[in-house]
Amino acid sequence: MSDSESTFDKLKGKAKEFGGKATGDDRMETEGQTDQLKAKAEGLGEKAKDKLGGVKDSLSGKKDDDA
């Protein structure tokens, strides 16, 4: 998932949460909170994957210019 997709999902979750609060729809509010957490987890997963790739490259002696 790209950063833009993660950001979109986070904003979508905020909108759902706000809509749920405004209308008193607890289910929609909870769905919005869940969407936001899902987007955050996916974003953290991507960051971890990038970090591990960098560690792998540094251990193998590969540099960015070698790509």
PDB file of C-alpha atoms in Angstrom:
ATOM      1  CA  MET A   1       0.000   0.000   0.000  1.00  0.00           C
ATOM      2  CA  SER A   2       1.387   3.402  -0.941  1.00  0.00           C
ATOM      3  CA  ASP A   3       1.510   6.441   1.310  1.00  0.00           C
ATOM      4  CA  SER A   4      -1.281   8.088  -0.678  1.00  0.00           C
ATOM      5  CA  GLU A   5      -3.542   5.059  -0.266  1.00  0.00           C
ATOM      6  CA  SER A   6      -2.794   4.941   3.447  1.00  0.00           C
ATOM      7  CA  THR A   7      -3.529   8.660   3.761  1.00  0.00           C
ATOM      8  CA  PHE A   8      -6.784   8.244   1.825  1.00  0.00           C
ATOM      9  CA  ASP A   9      -7.884   5.376   4.083  1.00  0.00           C
ATOM     10  CA  LYS A  10      -7.021   7.434   7.153  1.00  0.00           C
ATOM     11  CA  LEU A  11      -9.069  10.383   5.890  1.00  0.00           C
ATOM     12  CA  LYS A  12     -11.930   8.079   4.942  1.00  0.00           C
ATOM     13  CA  GLY A  13     -11.852   6.682   8.471  1.00  0.00           C
ATOM     14  CA  LYS A  14     -11.908  10.169   9.979  1.00  0.00           C
ATOM     15  CA  ALA A  15     -14.905  11.071   7.811  1.00  0.00           C
ATOM     16  CA  LYS A  16     -16.767   7.923   8.871  1.00  0.00           C
ATOM     17  CA  GLU A  17     -15.963   8.559  12.516  1.00  0.00           C
ATOM     18  CA  PHE A  18     -17.144  12.161  12.267  1.00  0.00           C
ATOM     19  CA  GLY A  19     -20.308  11.135  10.408  1.00  0.00           C
ATOM     20  CA  GLY A  20     -21.035   8.487  13.011  1.00  0.00           C
ATOM     21  CA  LYS A  21     -20.594  10.951  15.852  1.00  0.00           C
ATOM     22  CA  ALA A  22     -22.739  13.571  14.112  1.00  0.00           C
ATOM     23  CA  THR A  23     -25.606  11.153  13.477  1.00  0.00           C
ATOM     24  CA  GLY A  24     -25.273   9.094  16.646  1.00  0.00           C
ATOM     25  CA  ASP A  25     -24.393   5.991  14.603  1.00  0.00           C
ATOM     26  CA  ASP A  26     -22.032   4.088  16.893  1.00  0.00           C
ATOM     27  CA  ARG A  27     -21.333   1.441  14.262  1.00  0.00           C
ATOM     28  CA  MET A  28     -20.193   3.992  11.669  1.00  0.00           C
ATOM     29  CA  GLU A  29     -18.080   5.757  14.270  1.00  0.00           C
ATOM     30  CA  THR A  30     -16.391   2.480  15.199  1.00  0.00           C
ATOM     31  CA  GLU A  31     -15.854   1.590  11.520  1.00  0.00           C
ATOM     32  CA  GLY A  32     -14.135   4.936  11.062  1.00  0.00           C
ATOM     33  CA  GLN A  33     -11.841   4.326  14.011  1.00  0.00           C
ATOM     34  CA  THR A  34     -11.072   0.842  12.681  1.00  0.00           C
ATOM     35  CA  ASP A  35     -10.264   2.220   9.214  1.00  0.00           C
ATOM     36  CA  GLN A  36      -7.861   4.728  10.755  1.00  0.00           C
ATOM     37  CA  LEU A  37      -6.081   2.052  12.782  1.00  0.00           C
ATOM     38  CA  LYS A  38      -5.844  -0.204   9.740  1.00  0.00           C
ATOM     39  CA  ALA A  39      -4.270   2.604   7.684  1.00  0.00           C
ATOM     40  CA  LYS A  40      -1.818   3.358  10.488  1.00  0.00           C
ATOM     41  CA  ALA A  41      -0.820  -0.309  10.800  1.00  0.00           C
ATOM     42  CA  GLU A  42      -0.309  -0.622   7.048  1.00  0.00           C
ATOM     43  CA  GLY A  43       1.813   2.521   7.039  1.00  0.00           C
ATOM     44  CA  LEU A  44       3.953   1.182   9.879  1.00  0.00           C
ATOM     45  CA  GLY A  45       4.313  -2.119   8.050  1.00  0.00           C
ATOM     46  CA  GLU A  46       5.595  -0.334   4.956  1.00  0.00           C
ATOM     47  CA  LYS A  47       8.092   1.669   7.020  1.00  0.00           C
ATOM     48  CA  ALA A  48       9.347  -1.506   8.710  1.00  0.00           C
ATOM     49  CA  LYS A  49       9.705  -3.226   5.335  1.00  0.00           C
ATOM     50  CA  ASP A  50      11.748  -0.298   4.015  1.00  0.00           C
ATOM     51  CA  LYS A  51      13.984  -0.294   7.098  1.00  0.00           C
ATOM     52  CA  LEU A  52      14.588  -4.047   6.847  1.00  0.00           C
ATOM     53  CA  GLY A  53      15.452  -3.669   3.170  1.00  0.00           C
ATOM     54  CA  GLY A  54      18.051  -1.068   4.106  1.00  0.00           C
ATOM     55  CA  VAL A  55      19.512  -3.311   6.791  1.00  0.00           C
ATOM     56  CA  LYS A  56      19.666  -6.210   4.346  1.00  0.00           C
ATOM     57  CA  ASP A  57      21.435  -4.037   1.770  1.00  0.00           C
ATOM     58  CA  SER A  58      23.928  -2.738   4.323  1.00  0.00           C
ATOM     59  CA  LEU A  59      24.748  -6.267   5.500  1.00  0.00           C
ATOM     60  CA  SER A  60      25.264  -7.474   1.940  1.00  0.00           C
ATOM     61  CA  GLY A  61      27.391  -4.434   1.083  1.00  0.00           C
ATOM     62  CA  LYS A  62      24.919  -3.233  -1.532  1.00  0.00           C
ATOM     63  CA  LYS A  63      24.696   0.536  -1.996  1.00  0.00           C
ATOM     64  CA  ASP A  64      21.867   2.643  -3.427  1.00  0.00           C
ATOM     65  CA  ASP A  65      23.989   3.341  -6.506  1.00  0.00           C
ATOM     66  CA  ASP A  66      24.353  -0.420  -7.203  1.00  0.00           C
ATOM     67  CA  ALA A  67      20.637  -0.842  -8.013  1.00  0.00           C
TER      68      ALA A  67
END
